[in-house]
């Protein structure tokens, strides 16, 4: 992993991205930490041209986005238009909201819709990836939902954005899933998993939890990962400080 491949998922600082002025100030802080790329998500309304100007001014690349789930499934051409404006070639389906997933047939139907949208995006040079949570580790007829999603889609139309925390939370092995998606893992969400004194589990900065980052990164590299994206859904610290703690750990311990 190279330092230039490490990105900040902006959902982490979503409360600081409400207005264009907020976006400009926040992206400067992200750049000052040392990040050279970001994944766009959780942002208030801003014209793509203004966003690109801010990104360029801070020397940041838009490595990927999360887009509205319904738009991804029903109007992939709108996603294409947006990503072309951002000069971005990766997007991810963030969460199956509003989708019925109560049977194996439901999951197969959902996978077919993902495959169809991914085909349209692929024809335009854009890669659709799937971002998992723990719900995809539910079993149907002894098959994990996440396995069904990948086995019923063409890898040309749907790639992976493995989220390490949610794999662990769902009872899976993050490194094993990176290995399973060999050749199908352009994006990785780096998110640590910590056990608190009250025995609850929570999101943690990279290196502050229990995940084996050397194994995860090594395996992701072997599977062709292009972007290592730091995200923290909830932070115990100021979110910018959390992004810095994670970045510093990665720079000092995981960079080639």
XYZ file of C-alpha atoms in Angstrom:
256
model
C 0.000 0.000 0.000
C 1.260 3.436 -0.966
C 0.438 6.561 1.006
C -1.214 8.115 -2.045
C -3.722 5.217 -2.027
C -5.005 6.110 1.447
C -8.272 8.065 1.359
C -10.640 9.600 3.896
C -14.302 8.637 3.728
C -16.033 11.973 4.180
C -19.023 10.353 5.903
C -16.750 10.408 8.955
C -16.986 14.220 9.045
C -20.538 14.515 7.690
C -21.565 16.971 10.419
C -18.939 19.383 9.075
C -20.065 19.253 5.433
C -23.434 21.007 5.497
C -22.582 24.013 3.284
C -20.033 24.727 0.527
C -18.066 26.838 3.029
C -18.059 23.898 5.444
C -16.844 21.622 2.672
C -13.979 23.950 1.781
C -12.844 24.305 5.402
C -13.162 20.591 6.108
C -11.322 19.438 3.000
C -8.453 21.758 3.923
C -8.248 20.014 7.317
C -8.293 16.593 5.634
C -5.511 17.644 3.279
C -3.486 19.114 6.143
C -3.620 15.747 7.919
C -1.897 14.252 4.891
C -4.653 12.539 2.945
C -4.327 12.812 -0.809
C -7.720 11.335 -1.682
C -11.289 11.276 -0.404
C -14.460 9.304 -0.922
C -17.463 11.594 -1.339
C -20.365 10.790 0.978
C -22.526 12.478 3.594
C -22.156 15.895 2.011
C -24.694 18.694 1.885
C -25.748 20.275 -1.410
C -22.866 21.588 -3.512
C -22.428 21.900 -7.258
C -19.969 19.391 -8.669
C -17.959 22.131 -10.372
C -17.477 23.939 -7.060
C -16.565 20.687 -5.322
C -13.973 19.865 -7.983
C -12.476 23.334 -7.600
C -12.135 22.812 -3.829
C -10.651 19.338 -4.274
C -8.140 20.571 -6.835
C -7.189 23.487 -4.604
C -6.355 21.111 -1.762
C -4.581 18.579 -3.986
C -7.212 15.927 -3.288
C -8.458 13.206 -5.627
C -12.038 11.961 -5.536
C -11.256 8.247 -5.524
C -14.861 7.060 -5.161
C -18.343 8.080 -4.073
C -21.370 6.680 -2.331
C -24.529 7.540 -4.225
C -28.226 7.467 -3.383
C -29.345 3.842 -3.364
C -32.518 4.369 -5.345
C -30.727 6.418 -7.987
C -28.083 3.735 -8.385
C -30.716 1.090 -9.022
C -33.244 3.109 -11.033
C -31.260 5.827 -12.826
C -27.618 4.809 -13.265
C -27.215 7.361 -16.040
C -27.655 10.155 -13.480
C -24.796 8.609 -11.501
C -22.676 8.495 -14.631
C -23.270 12.205 -15.251
C -22.257 13.072 -11.693
C -19.123 10.934 -11.638
C -17.971 12.259 -14.993
C -18.153 15.763 -13.536
C -16.080 14.591 -10.566
C -13.576 12.772 -12.822
C -14.205 9.678 -10.698
C -14.421 6.073 -11.888
C -15.581 4.241 -8.728
C -18.833 4.378 -6.854
C -20.377 2.054 -4.301
C -23.861 0.976 -3.342
C -23.863 2.022 0.320
C -26.759 0.177 1.996
C -29.859 -1.738 0.847
C -32.419 0.717 2.193
C -35.939 0.273 0.892
C -35.089 -3.168 -0.498
C -36.941 -6.282 0.650
C -34.424 -8.953 1.626
C -36.476 -11.544 3.476
C -35.805 -14.584 1.315
C -33.202 -16.068 -0.990
C -35.323 -15.046 -3.986
C -35.380 -11.474 -2.683
C -31.584 -11.434 -2.495
C -31.247 -12.883 -6.003
C -33.647 -10.243 -7.323
C -31.634 -7.524 -5.595
C -28.418 -8.918 -7.083
C -29.995 -8.832 -10.549
C -30.819 -5.146 -10.117
C -27.260 -4.417 -8.991
C -25.896 -6.318 -11.971
C -28.133 -4.419 -14.372
C -27.092 -1.014 -13.019
C -23.469 -2.086 -12.860
C -23.599 -3.057 -16.520
C -24.773 0.435 -17.504
C -22.059 2.020 -15.361
C -19.376 -0.304 -16.729
C -20.257 0.640 -20.292
C -19.498 4.247 -19.292
C -16.152 3.313 -17.709
C -17.400 3.441 -14.114
C -17.059 0.585 -11.639
C -19.879 -0.186 -9.215
C -18.843 -1.768 -5.925
C -20.923 -3.122 -3.056
C -20.430 -1.789 0.468
C -21.414 -4.348 3.093
C -22.695 -4.011 6.623
C -23.426 -6.885 9.004
C -26.857 -7.637 7.565
C -25.293 -9.362 4.556
C -24.055 -12.106 6.897
C -27.583 -13.384 7.365
C -27.998 -16.907 5.987
C -30.586 -18.122 3.484
C -30.613 -21.880 2.782
C -27.135 -21.997 4.348
C -25.805 -19.284 2.032
C -24.601 -15.921 3.272
C -26.427 -13.015 1.687
C -23.087 -11.462 0.691
C -22.029 -14.664 -1.076
C -25.341 -14.712 -2.953
C -24.906 -11.090 -4.050
C -21.453 -11.751 -5.492
C -22.238 -15.174 -6.970
C -25.299 -13.818 -8.810
C -23.553 -10.798 -10.332
C -20.920 -10.512 -13.025
C -17.611 -9.250 -11.648
C -17.498 -6.851 -14.594
C -20.676 -5.258 -13.229
C -20.214 -5.479 -9.462
C -16.993 -5.308 -7.494
C -16.372 -5.177 -3.751
C -15.943 -2.463 -1.154
C -15.334 -4.641 1.891
C -15.965 -2.874 5.204
C -13.667 -4.459 7.771
C -15.646 -3.466 10.875
C -18.971 -4.718 9.563
C -17.480 -8.008 8.359
C -16.119 -8.580 11.871
C -19.406 -7.490 13.464
C -21.289 -9.918 11.227
C -19.082 -12.810 12.333
C -16.821 -12.906 9.305
C -13.068 -12.638 8.781
C -12.061 -9.366 7.050
C -8.824 -10.793 5.597
C -10.634 -13.907 4.350
C -13.159 -11.735 2.541
C -10.382 -9.688 0.967
C -8.908 -12.968 -0.257
C -12.279 -14.254 -1.473
C -12.711 -11.164 -3.662
C -9.377 -11.627 -5.437
C -9.539 -9.507 -8.591
C -12.806 -8.004 -7.417
C -11.740 -5.646 -4.615
C -10.828 -2.156 -5.832
C -11.991 -0.465 -2.604
C -11.470 -1.287 1.069
C -13.126 0.463 3.996
C -10.604 0.488 6.826
C -12.453 0.658 10.124
C -11.233 -0.845 13.392
C -13.285 -2.854 15.884
C -12.826 -2.289 19.608
C -14.289 -3.815 22.771
C -15.081 -1.162 25.374
C -14.789 -1.430 29.188
C -18.573 -1.955 29.415
C -18.119 -4.897 26.965
C -19.929 -3.203 24.107
C -18.193 -3.025 20.738
C -17.569 0.181 18.844
C -15.854 1.785 15.871
C -12.236 2.717 16.496
C -9.339 4.460 14.811
C -7.021 2.222 12.792
C -4.608 0.509 15.165
C -6.786 1.236 18.204
C -8.893 -1.906 18.007
C -8.560 -5.647 17.512
C -8.255 -6.133 13.751
C -5.081 -7.558 12.214
C -4.214 -4.735 9.852
C -1.010 -6.206 8.486
C -2.883 -9.309 7.346
C -5.863 -7.352 6.024
C -3.751 -4.914 4.003
C -1.446 -7.648 2.691
C -4.422 -9.714 1.552
C -6.222 -6.727 0.035
C -3.088 -5.830 -1.915
C -2.936 -9.362 -3.255
C -6.532 -9.047 -4.419
C -5.768 -5.874 -6.363
C -7.091 -3.195 -3.999
C -6.617 0.308 -5.389
C -7.939 2.510 -2.592
C -7.670 2.062 1.175
C -10.421 4.256 2.583
C -10.482 5.262 6.254
C -13.941 5.584 7.739
C -15.353 5.835 11.234
C -19.134 5.857 11.555
C -18.987 7.267 15.096
C -15.947 8.816 16.784
C -14.936 9.006 20.438
C -12.766 12.017 19.526
C -13.310 14.991 17.266
C -13.753 13.294 13.839
C -10.796 15.138 12.320
C -8.646 13.935 15.196
C -9.891 10.405 14.580
C -8.951 10.683 10.907
C -5.496 11.885 11.956
C -4.970 9.041 14.453
C -5.844 6.523 11.748
C -3.689 8.232 9.123
C -0.673 8.425 11.416
C -0.962 4.741 12.312
C -1.201 3.758 8.647
C 1.723 5.959 7.651
C 3.923 4.644 10.455
C 2.976 0.978 10.321
C 1.393 -0.112 7.060
C 2.972 1.827 4.204
C 5.500 0.027 2.025
